[in-house]
Amino acid sequence: MDDKMVPGGYDRAAKPPKIKNKNPAPVQITAEQLLREVQERKEPIYKPPEQKLVDGDELYAYQMRKRKEYEDSIRRNRLNIGTWLRYAAWEESQNNLDRARSIFERALDVDSSNQTIYLKYVEMEMKHRNVNLARNLFDRVVTLLPRVNQFWFRYTYMEEVLGNILGARQVFERWMKWEPEESAWNAYVKFEKRYNEIDKAEAVYERFVYVHPDPKNWLKWAGLVESHGKIDKVREVFGMALDRLGTAHMNQHIFIAYAKFETKVKEVERARVIYKYGLENLPQSKSQALYNQYVLFEKQYGDQDDIEYIVSSKRRQQYQKKLKESPFDYNTWLDLTQLEESMGNIDLAREAYKDAVNAVPQVEEKRVWRRYIYLWLLYAAFEEISSKDIVSARNVYKDCLSKIPHKKFTFAKVWIQFAQFEIRQMNLKEARLLLGRGIGMCPKNRLFRGYIELELQLREFDRVRILYNKQLEFNPSICTTWIEFAKMESLLGETERSRSIYELAIEQDELDMPELLWKAYIDFEVSEGEFDKAREIYERLIQRSGHIKVWISYARFECFLSNEESESFETSSKDDKANIDKDTDRTKKARSIFERAYKHYKSLQQSDSRVLVLEAWKKFETEFGDDKSNSHVDSLMPNKVKRRRQTSDGGWEEYLDYVFPDDKDQMPNIKLLEMARQWKQKMSEMDESKEANEP
């Protein structure tokens, strides 16, 4: 047979025959028909043969074999929670609930906080209508994991399905004591509304807005009250919202909703007053929507036509005129870009931002560049949020970094915002590379902090340690860095690491706030219950600085065993003072420290410091001492005397000095000097009288 021929006599090389009749076939084949035929003619999927159990012995053998398989699997890897769940589900399928409960309890011994185990366990009990057991499980899990909302949701749903409305309300009340997220409060409100308990729903809203005082929650509360026709109550809710939020957190949407409500009830003048009050108290950047609503309101109820277009055009012309006169006035650029963005025209807003960032400062001074960089950040936020153009937003950040003269100064905020942008795009690796590049080019403490906060949120503590080490290598004089590093290690349970960090910190030659570092070290040892080590730190601090505040703080520590409780003697409660009165060992230790401080400053001949010690000592003895100790301190109190000394320009000035009773070795010299001063004063008075009598 020829190669070009195929079975049937068809020649491959020959042209296919032409179709003469191109009319549609009388019976059309649809895509639906083709799919249906595929399903009908599809070969059956192979299924393993079913095993039939004839009698109880075979069932028992089968069960023993399956249990052995599961137990062996658990023995090999007891941390595989899926095996536990399959084991319990199989026992449930065998109608052996006691064994299934035992397996769930064993799984909880392995991982007591696993949410999946609790969910499957509760579902099994609810499936078999074991209500009390399910209720006990819910009580157990919401006590152990009170921040997991799904257990609370399921618990309340179960009680509501069972018709136990009072029980469901009690569960909601237990849940609300934890001040959960907004979804939990909304669920509680919906629950009360389903049973027409409007007063209770309003009470829930009243607690809700004090936990989550967001404007939208206040608006929901007002909407609920308004739907039931309580006009006075609606005004009361809006008034409470304005008082609660205050001028710092006022929101324009509160004013808008309040004014629209008054307009709806035909109180036009009230609505106008609300609009004006909001515009007067809110900044322009936070009141654009309110202004727009006010213009619409005036168009409908006032006599101003096209007020929105006229005002916007006028403001735009004013900004453009200012920019022609001073093209580097970045405040005006900010106002113009915000105006164009608020008008909703994305193209005009983008052009305004491009023109603004093209006005690069001519002077390389960071003070001048701050507002300019703020324009770049707003531009990037506009591209990401308003125009939804991620590629353009990334290019904006890159262009901004290319404009900054990093050799002279940089802006950590730009690096951090760019990294956060990459994280929002799920590019964690790019964010880390970006922050690492920023630290390599221009290390700054704020940049380190931003990178550390990112890794802390990701719970990458090894990376955090590396970053802290690099930051301390870059600038070891910042005490807050040492303190934050030590606190992190303490929270992780690394007590010795934390103590070592404090020891390294206090050995540094230069520190910006050493008193803060020493206080943090002492507070750390007190929180660990290491009071002897805290005393050692106080002794070292006294040897190093010898400041009067250190002595007084040390004495208070010995008296109260905690710096946190001893910030001031006046703030201590009466019960604490009574306990300290009884504890003579504490008062003796504190008294001995005051005595040491007094002798120390006496040896240094520092009168002012001695007086401060005695005043603090006197205050202590007044609160916790007796007559004998008070008289002892009174006997040490100095007398104030006036003295004269010669100034640098040859004149004389008077000053106050202290004479201490226990300075007996200096008393003769003091008396001699006082007699000499009196004699000199007398001689000067005689000379003045002679000069006055001479003609």
XYZ file of C-alpha atoms in Angstrom:
695
model
C 0.000 0.000 0.000
C 1.270 3.480 -0.832
C 2.701 5.555 2.115
C 0.408 8.401 1.269
C -2.641 6.223 1.559
C -4.328 5.423 4.808
C -6.776 2.609 5.484
C -9.969 3.357 3.700
C -8.262 4.631 0.568
C -7.944 8.301 1.663
C -4.939 10.089 0.199
C -3.173 12.329 2.731
C -1.580 14.461 0.075
C -4.898 15.061 -1.637
C -6.968 18.095 -0.711
C -9.984 17.494 1.525
C -13.267 17.496 -0.361
C -15.170 20.724 -0.419
C -18.352 20.983 1.612
C -21.115 21.882 -0.770
C -23.994 22.165 1.724
C -23.117 24.717 4.435
C -26.576 24.888 5.953
C -26.894 24.055 9.666
C -27.618 20.433 10.529
C -31.171 19.693 11.537
C -29.992 18.396 14.925
C -27.506 20.641 16.720
C -24.961 19.237 19.211
C -24.557 21.565 22.204
C -21.744 21.807 24.697
C -24.139 20.722 27.432
C -24.900 17.521 25.497
C -21.203 16.766 25.058
C -20.523 17.181 28.775
C -23.502 14.993 29.654
C -22.302 12.211 27.335
C -18.849 12.376 28.881
C -20.352 11.881 32.337
C -22.573 9.019 31.119
C -19.788 7.143 29.328
C -17.151 7.712 31.984
C -15.753 4.489 33.388
C -16.513 3.863 37.048
C -13.809 4.737 39.556
C -12.199 1.752 41.144
C -13.254 1.237 44.718
C -11.622 -1.224 47.051
C -13.805 -4.135 47.991
C -15.879 -3.658 51.081
C -15.060 -5.836 54.019
C -18.065 -7.546 55.505
C -18.011 -8.574 59.127
C -20.030 -11.649 59.844
C -20.011 -11.962 63.607
C -18.824 -10.249 66.780
C -15.456 -12.025 66.790
C -14.530 -10.601 63.391
C -15.678 -7.150 64.529
C -13.597 -7.448 67.684
C -10.535 -8.523 65.679
C -11.048 -5.686 63.247
C -11.323 -3.164 66.072
C -8.234 -4.499 67.826
C -6.248 -4.327 64.585
C -7.286 -0.734 63.862
C -6.592 0.341 67.431
C -3.134 -1.223 67.271
C -2.429 0.639 64.014
C -3.479 3.963 65.529
C -1.588 3.371 68.768
C 1.576 2.431 66.861
C 1.233 5.541 64.731
C 0.804 7.698 67.840
C 3.755 6.044 69.518
C 5.951 6.885 66.525
C 4.832 10.533 66.395
C 2.652 11.618 69.262
C 2.780 15.283 68.162
C 0.833 14.562 64.958
C -2.575 15.899 65.964
C -4.166 14.588 62.768
C -3.563 11.007 63.873
C -5.276 11.692 67.201
C -8.269 13.222 65.440
C -8.608 10.312 63.000
C -8.316 7.875 65.876
C -11.080 9.634 67.818
C -13.288 9.886 64.710
C -12.899 6.153 64.089
C -13.856 5.323 67.657
C -16.848 7.585 67.252
C -17.821 5.701 64.092
C -17.730 2.507 66.152
C -20.192 4.133 68.592
C -17.607 3.916 71.341
C -17.867 7.474 72.688
C -16.054 6.725 75.937
C -12.963 5.650 74.012
C -13.265 8.688 71.729
C -13.400 10.981 74.778
C -10.368 9.240 76.216
C -8.462 9.810 72.967
C -9.421 13.488 72.897
C -8.280 13.900 76.498
C -4.973 12.175 75.715
C -4.524 14.493 72.736
C -5.153 17.508 74.980
C -2.438 16.253 77.317
C -0.067 16.472 74.358
C -1.219 19.964 73.260
C -3.556 21.556 75.770
C -4.141 24.712 73.722
C -4.831 23.147 70.321
C -8.034 24.679 68.989
C -8.749 21.915 66.462
C -8.886 19.243 69.161
C -11.398 21.229 71.162
C -13.496 21.911 68.083
C -13.687 18.228 67.083
C -14.297 17.211 70.685
C -17.194 19.655 71.086
C -18.651 18.766 67.686
C -18.713 15.097 68.661
C -20.604 15.825 71.878
C -23.076 18.123 70.139
C -23.562 15.610 67.317
C -24.591 12.946 69.815
C -26.734 15.437 71.778
C -24.608 15.298 74.908
C -25.545 18.857 75.848
C -24.127 18.940 79.349
C -20.836 17.443 78.240
C -20.616 19.947 75.393
C -21.439 22.765 77.801
C -18.710 21.615 80.186
C -16.244 21.485 77.310
C -17.166 24.996 76.231
C -16.718 26.276 79.774
C -13.351 24.621 79.886
C -12.061 25.949 76.577
C -13.300 29.544 77.011
C -11.576 29.594 80.399
C -8.342 28.299 78.897
C -8.501 30.268 75.617
C -10.650 33.337 76.298
C -9.258 35.261 73.328
C -10.348 32.695 70.712
C -13.656 34.047 69.483
C -14.898 31.007 67.612
C -15.466 29.026 70.828
C -17.551 31.839 72.266
C -19.537 32.054 69.023
C -20.223 28.314 69.009
C -21.080 28.314 72.694
C -23.687 31.072 72.345
C -25.059 29.496 69.167
C -25.513 26.145 70.911
C -27.337 27.716 73.836
C -29.555 29.703 71.491
C -30.391 26.633 69.381
C -31.307 24.760 72.556
C -33.665 27.592 73.453
C -31.641 28.568 76.513
C -31.815 32.307 75.877
C -30.892 33.219 79.442
C -27.872 30.924 79.287
C -26.766 32.407 75.971
C -27.038 35.892 77.458
C -24.923 34.811 80.430
C -22.279 33.441 78.058
C -22.278 36.741 76.179
C -21.829 38.606 79.453
C -18.864 36.419 80.395
C -17.411 37.067 76.974
C -17.847 40.834 77.144
C -15.860 41.008 80.385
C -12.785 40.253 78.295
C -13.491 43.320 76.114
C -13.245 41.346 72.848
C -13.182 42.563 69.270
C -15.972 44.498 67.611
C -17.454 41.394 65.946
C -18.231 39.910 69.369
C -20.086 43.023 70.490
C -22.002 43.143 67.210
C -23.025 39.506 67.690
C -24.323 40.322 71.164
C -26.344 43.249 69.810
C -27.822 41.113 67.024
C -28.722 38.454 69.578
C -30.714 40.943 71.638
C -32.357 42.382 68.537
C -33.506 38.903 67.417
C -35.551 38.630 70.577
C -36.773 42.263 70.451
C -34.810 43.207 73.558
C -34.145 46.723 72.277
C -33.391 48.228 75.676
C -30.824 45.545 76.373
C -29.302 46.035 72.915
C -28.931 49.751 73.649
C -27.278 48.924 76.973
C -24.840 46.662 75.145
C -24.075 49.461 72.690
C -23.418 51.837 75.566
C -20.736 49.496 76.919
C -19.536 48.725 73.397
C -18.691 52.316 72.474
C -16.686 52.810 75.654
C -14.516 49.802 74.804
C -14.258 50.550 71.064
C -15.003 54.285 70.688
C -14.792 54.269 66.910
C -17.154 56.645 65.098
C -18.820 53.791 63.200
C -19.899 52.164 66.460
C -21.472 55.375 67.691
C -23.283 55.654 64.370
C -24.602 52.096 64.692
C -25.942 52.876 68.148
C -27.606 56.056 66.900
C -29.086 54.151 63.962
C -30.595 51.532 66.283
C -32.176 54.200 68.475
C -33.416 56.145 65.454
C -35.055 53.050 63.955
C -37.348 52.922 66.988
C -38.299 56.589 66.807
C -36.533 57.820 69.936
C -35.578 61.295 68.715
C -34.404 62.692 72.042
C -32.369 59.565 72.690
C -30.652 59.928 69.288
C -29.594 63.471 70.161
C -28.315 62.211 73.493
C -26.216 59.525 71.758
C -24.671 62.038 69.348
C -23.941 64.408 72.224
C -22.245 61.615 74.161
C -20.198 60.762 71.066
C -18.914 64.317 70.693
C -18.075 64.539 74.401
C -16.381 61.153 74.420
C -14.285 61.672 71.298
C -13.277 65.230 72.203
C -11.567 67.723 69.930
C -8.542 65.470 69.432
C -10.536 62.521 68.018
C -13.509 64.252 66.451
C -14.661 62.652 63.234
C -16.467 64.376 60.434
C -18.807 61.423 59.877
C -20.322 61.960 63.323
C -21.248 65.514 62.374
C -22.553 64.412 58.991
C -24.821 61.752 60.491
C -25.990 64.115 63.227
C -26.845 66.874 60.729
C -28.599 64.450 58.371
C -30.700 63.202 61.275
C -31.765 66.745 62.167
C -32.535 67.420 58.518
C -34.696 64.304 58.378
C -36.762 65.451 61.356
C -37.197 68.910 59.727
C -34.795 70.706 62.118
C -32.922 72.620 59.419
C -31.456 75.268 61.709
C -30.125 72.622 64.078
C -28.459 70.868 61.143
C -26.887 74.129 59.955
C -25.464 74.811 63.426
C -23.996 71.290 63.567
C -22.329 71.707 60.173
C -20.812 75.025 61.165
C -19.643 73.735 64.534
C -17.917 70.784 62.885
C -16.197 72.923 60.268
C -14.968 75.335 62.944
C -13.505 72.654 65.191
C -12.100 70.207 62.641
C -8.933 70.894 60.625
C -9.290 71.285 56.906
C -7.532 68.006 56.175
C -10.117 66.097 58.221
C -13.281 67.897 57.207
C -13.458 67.647 53.438
C -16.423 65.267 53.420
C -18.177 67.420 55.993
C -17.605 70.479 53.840
C -18.996 68.684 50.792
C -22.112 67.661 52.683
C -22.540 71.186 53.960
C -22.395 72.539 50.402
C -25.040 70.026 49.310
C -27.145 70.993 52.301
C -26.924 74.681 51.452
C -27.759 73.949 47.835
C -30.926 72.233 48.954
C -31.975 74.477 51.817
C -29.935 77.620 51.221
C -29.635 80.195 48.438
C -26.089 79.537 47.203
C -25.700 78.042 43.738
C -22.716 76.010 42.597
C -20.924 76.742 45.859
C -18.733 73.654 45.677
C -17.346 74.380 42.211
C -16.785 78.093 42.888
C -15.017 77.584 46.187
C -12.800 74.798 44.838
C -11.863 76.787 41.739
C -11.066 79.825 43.838
C -8.862 77.837 46.189
C -7.048 76.191 43.285
C -6.304 79.571 41.714
C -4.982 80.904 45.011
C -2.644 77.941 45.433
C -1.344 78.196 41.868
C -0.687 81.897 42.311
C 1.308 81.261 45.486
C 3.349 78.560 43.775
C 4.265 80.848 40.912
C 5.691 83.312 43.406
C 7.449 80.686 45.569
C 7.736 77.305 43.836
C 9.419 75.719 46.883
C 6.585 76.452 49.310
C 5.847 72.839 50.189
C 2.948 73.701 52.481
C 1.111 75.153 49.514
C 1.992 72.090 47.440
C 0.485 69.922 50.170
C -2.718 71.958 50.179
C -3.006 71.806 46.402
C -2.441 68.046 46.189
C -4.944 67.402 48.949
C -7.486 69.632 47.211
C -7.091 67.806 43.883
C -7.238 64.422 45.600
C -10.373 65.348 47.513
C -12.097 66.379 44.295
C -11.906 62.751 43.144
C -10.114 63.344 39.823
C -7.226 60.868 39.891
C -5.472 62.257 36.810
C -5.454 65.825 38.126
C -4.275 64.656 41.536
C -1.432 62.633 39.982
C -0.311 65.626 37.917
C -0.316 67.806 41.012
C 1.832 65.287 42.901
C 4.280 64.995 39.997
C 4.670 68.767 39.817
C 5.153 68.926 43.578
C 7.919 66.291 43.785
C 9.719 67.852 40.816
C 10.389 70.926 42.976
C 13.525 69.430 44.543
C 15.070 71.579 47.319
C 18.166 73.473 46.230
C 19.833 73.260 49.649
C 20.992 69.975 51.182
C 19.656 70.643 54.659
C 17.425 68.125 56.373
C 15.229 70.837 57.853
C 14.298 72.015 54.353
C 13.773 68.477 53.009
C 11.278 67.303 55.644
C 8.147 68.733 54.031
C 9.387 67.698 50.609
C 9.726 64.063 51.726
C 6.251 64.263 53.235
C 4.966 65.028 49.716
C 6.609 61.834 48.419
C 4.992 59.736 51.141
C 1.557 61.183 50.389
C 2.144 60.549 46.691
C 2.952 56.885 47.357
C -0.095 56.503 49.606
C -2.268 58.081 46.911
C -1.036 55.625 44.251
C -1.525 52.651 46.548
C -4.871 53.510 48.121
C -6.730 55.886 45.815
C -5.602 54.821 42.359
C -4.878 51.154 43.347
C -1.728 51.197 41.191
C 0.811 49.073 43.091
C 3.525 49.325 40.426
C 3.322 53.122 40.402
C 3.426 53.240 44.192
C 6.585 51.114 44.240
C 8.183 53.356 41.628
C 7.322 56.415 43.709
C 9.179 54.980 46.710
C 12.181 54.104 44.552
C 12.287 57.573 42.994
C 12.055 59.145 46.441
C 15.049 57.125 47.707
C 17.039 58.085 44.629
C 16.466 61.799 45.338
C 17.667 61.765 48.952
C 21.392 62.594 49.477
C 22.077 59.618 51.773
C 25.734 60.547 52.295
C 24.689 63.676 54.195
C 21.368 62.656 55.731
C 18.483 60.275 55.230
C 14.894 59.757 56.334
C 14.208 56.551 58.213
C 10.470 57.029 57.714
C 10.845 56.529 53.970
C 12.700 53.231 54.404
C 10.195 51.987 56.966
C 7.153 53.023 54.921
C 8.606 51.350 51.825
C 9.241 48.149 53.798
C 5.706 48.173 55.197
C 4.390 48.659 51.677
C 6.281 45.541 50.533
C 4.898 43.607 53.497
C 1.368 44.607 52.496
C 2.179 43.130 49.084
C 3.356 39.907 50.816
C 7.009 40.535 49.891
C 8.663 39.907 53.245
C 12.048 39.104 51.707
C 12.070 42.382 49.779
C 11.150 44.301 52.928
C 14.052 42.773 54.849
C 16.474 43.441 52.022
C 15.268 47.022 51.858
C 15.717 47.654 55.580
C 19.114 45.963 55.519
C 20.146 48.171 52.627
C 18.991 51.251 54.531
C 20.976 50.271 57.623
C 24.032 49.594 55.492
C 23.842 52.934 53.669
C 22.875 55.184 56.559
C 22.468 53.528 59.965
C 20.022 55.395 62.193
C 18.498 54.465 65.513
C 14.978 54.977 64.207
C 15.692 52.692 61.261
C 16.983 50.023 63.611
C 13.866 50.381 65.756
C 11.577 50.000 62.761
C 13.379 46.838 61.619
C 13.311 45.440 65.166
C 9.577 46.109 65.509
C 8.971 44.244 62.257
C 10.916 41.177 63.397
C 9.253 41.282 66.818
C 5.843 41.146 65.170
C 7.040 38.133 63.189
C 8.418 36.555 66.417
C 11.885 36.218 64.827
C 13.775 36.691 68.086
C 17.134 35.511 66.746
C 16.995 38.218 64.089
C 15.987 40.725 66.748
C 19.069 39.848 68.804
C 21.298 40.342 65.770
C 19.723 43.726 65.066
C 20.114 44.847 68.677
C 23.786 43.856 68.594
C 24.327 45.827 65.400
C 22.514 48.844 66.800
C 24.632 48.769 69.954
C 27.788 48.458 67.876
C 26.678 51.505 65.935
C 25.749 53.621 68.978
C 26.316 52.044 72.427
C 25.518 55.263 74.300
C 21.716 55.062 73.973
C 20.307 53.656 77.186
C 16.845 52.913 75.792
C 18.352 50.408 73.357
C 20.042 48.504 76.177
C 16.863 48.584 78.251
C 14.621 47.357 75.430
C 17.074 44.582 74.586
C 17.200 43.452 78.206
C 13.417 43.635 78.593
C 12.938 41.463 75.517
C 15.252 38.799 76.926
C 13.453 39.008 80.253
C 10.061 38.491 78.592
C 11.480 35.446 76.817
C 12.549 34.011 80.181
C 16.269 34.575 79.524
C 17.024 36.089 82.920
C 20.796 35.619 82.763
C 20.947 37.116 79.276
C 19.012 40.117 80.477
C 21.292 40.549 83.499
C 24.386 40.291 81.285
C 23.010 42.988 78.986
C 22.481 45.320 81.922
C 26.000 44.628 83.162
C 27.471 45.432 79.747
C 25.374 48.590 79.559
C 26.473 50.092 82.879
C 30.119 49.478 81.969
C 29.902 51.794 78.950
C 31.978 54.953 79.128
C 29.344 57.256 77.632
C 25.590 56.961 78.196
C 22.902 59.496 77.370
C 20.632 58.693 80.337
C 22.553 56.544 82.826
C 20.060 57.161 85.615
C 17.321 55.556 83.500
C 19.527 52.531 82.841
C 20.416 52.000 86.495
C 16.788 52.343 87.513
C 15.741 49.777 84.900
C 18.437 47.389 86.169
C 17.228 47.769 89.750
C 13.591 47.317 88.722
C 14.561 44.167 86.833
C 16.225 42.626 89.891
C 13.269 43.601 92.073
C 10.812 42.048 89.612
C 12.867 38.841 89.748
C 12.779 38.908 93.538
C 16.570 39.347 93.761
C 16.604 42.010 96.473
C 20.201 41.323 97.490
C 21.376 41.909 93.932
C 19.353 45.108 93.840
C 21.183 46.248 96.983
C 24.515 45.444 95.323
C 23.523 47.587 92.343
C 22.645 50.453 94.669
C 26.029 50.141 96.380
C 27.830 50.184 93.037
C 25.803 53.178 91.900
C 26.664 55.037 95.108
C 30.358 54.347 94.604
C 30.165 55.513 91.007
C 27.985 58.616 91.276
C 27.288 59.374 94.940
C 24.309 61.523 93.993
C 21.934 62.578 96.730
C 18.928 61.089 94.904
C 20.624 57.690 94.832
C 21.025 57.689 98.613
C 17.401 58.694 99.160
C 16.136 56.139 96.648
C 18.259 53.457 98.304
C 16.765 54.264 101.699
C 13.230 54.129 100.315
C 13.999 50.815 98.642
C 15.110 49.317 101.932
C 11.977 50.603 103.592
C 9.491 49.496 100.952
C 11.477 46.718 99.192
C 10.431 48.222 95.842
C 11.230 51.405 93.977
C 7.787 51.236 92.390
C 6.156 51.472 95.803
C 8.484 54.174 97.069
C 8.184 56.985 94.553
C 6.946 59.195 97.377
C 6.192 58.613 101.017
C 2.975 60.622 100.698
C 1.457 58.231 98.134
C 1.849 55.181 100.369
C -1.312 53.856 101.940
C -1.908 53.840 105.680
C -1.794 50.050 105.795
C 1.617 50.022 104.101
C 2.905 52.605 106.593
C 1.573 50.533 109.483
C 3.328 47.440 108.173
C 6.573 49.381 107.783
C 6.179 50.720 111.326
C 6.016 47.199 112.614
C 8.902 45.942 110.502
C 11.784 47.466 112.478
C 14.407 45.725 110.323
C 13.358 47.693 107.262
C 13.317 50.996 109.125
C 16.701 50.250 110.678
C 18.202 49.559 107.257
C 16.723 52.741 105.832
C 17.943 54.736 108.859
C 21.466 53.311 108.495
C 21.540 54.416 104.847
C 20.538 57.939 105.822
C 23.327 57.951 108.420
C 25.862 56.751 105.846
C 24.757 59.420 103.384
C 25.026 62.126 106.040
C 28.547 61.024 107.064
C 29.569 60.747 103.413
C 28.635 64.339 102.589
C 30.030 65.525 105.893
C 33.430 64.095 104.957
C 33.173 65.854 101.592
C 32.141 69.127 103.328
C 29.085 69.520 101.084
C 26.638 71.480 103.214
C 23.776 71.587 100.701
C 23.807 67.814 100.231
C 23.896 67.280 103.990
C 20.820 69.482 104.370
C 18.962 67.537 101.670
C 19.800 64.252 103.386
C 18.567 65.592 106.716
C 15.325 66.845 105.178
C 14.621 63.454 103.590
C 15.635 61.749 106.829
C 13.314 64.014 108.814
C 10.430 63.214 106.486
C 11.111 59.504 106.921
C 11.269 59.744 110.722
C 8.059 61.781 110.826
C 6.244 59.002 109.007
C 7.827 55.907 110.538
C 10.015 56.968 113.478
C 9.464 57.618 117.160
C 10.244 60.534 119.474
C 13.806 59.402 120.039
C 14.673 59.079 116.357
C 12.975 62.391 115.568
C 14.915 64.204 118.261
C 18.143 62.672 116.951
C 17.521 64.072 113.497
C 16.487 67.429 114.955
C 19.781 67.575 116.842
C 21.616 67.322 113.520
C 19.685 70.107 111.801
C 21.915 73.125 110.959
C 21.409 76.818 111.596
C 21.395 79.357 108.773
C 23.880 82.248 109.058
C 24.605 85.187 106.781
C 28.159 85.638 105.590
C 30.070 87.862 103.219
C 32.561 86.955 100.562
C 34.566 88.888 98.061
C 33.492 88.706 94.441
C 35.716 88.535 91.380
C 35.314 92.288 90.690
C 36.576 93.265 94.144
C 33.191 93.820 95.774
C 31.431 91.949 98.558
C 28.233 89.900 98.571
C 26.202 88.221 101.256
C 25.272 84.552 101.155
C 23.601 81.980 103.397
C 25.664 79.262 105.006
C 24.848 76.368 107.302
C 26.345 75.732 110.730
C 25.963 72.112 111.829
C 25.904 71.272 115.557
C 28.146 68.250 115.144
C 30.988 70.280 113.554
C 32.628 70.870 116.970
C 36.182 70.932 115.652
C 35.310 73.903 113.413
C 33.345 75.922 116.003
C 36.277 78.075 117.309
C 37.222 79.093 113.775
C 33.604 79.927 113.001
C 33.286 82.117 116.115
C 36.570 83.884 115.348
C 35.456 84.599 111.788
C 32.118 85.912 113.035
C 33.840 88.281 115.507
C 36.187 89.502 112.754
C 33.239 90.169 110.480
C 31.415 92.153 113.189
C 34.553 94.212 113.950
C 35.067 94.990 110.278
C 31.444 96.027 109.901
C 31.728 98.307 112.959
C 34.877 99.978 111.603
C 33.217 100.604 108.232
C 30.229 102.225 109.978
C 32.594 104.533 111.961
C 34.381 105.602 108.786
C 31.065 106.410 107.119
C 29.974 108.549 110.108
C 33.262 110.512 110.031
C 32.867 111.228 106.338
C 29.330 112.441 106.922
C 30.448 114.878 109.726
C 33.253 116.449 107.690
C 32.254 119.751 105.974
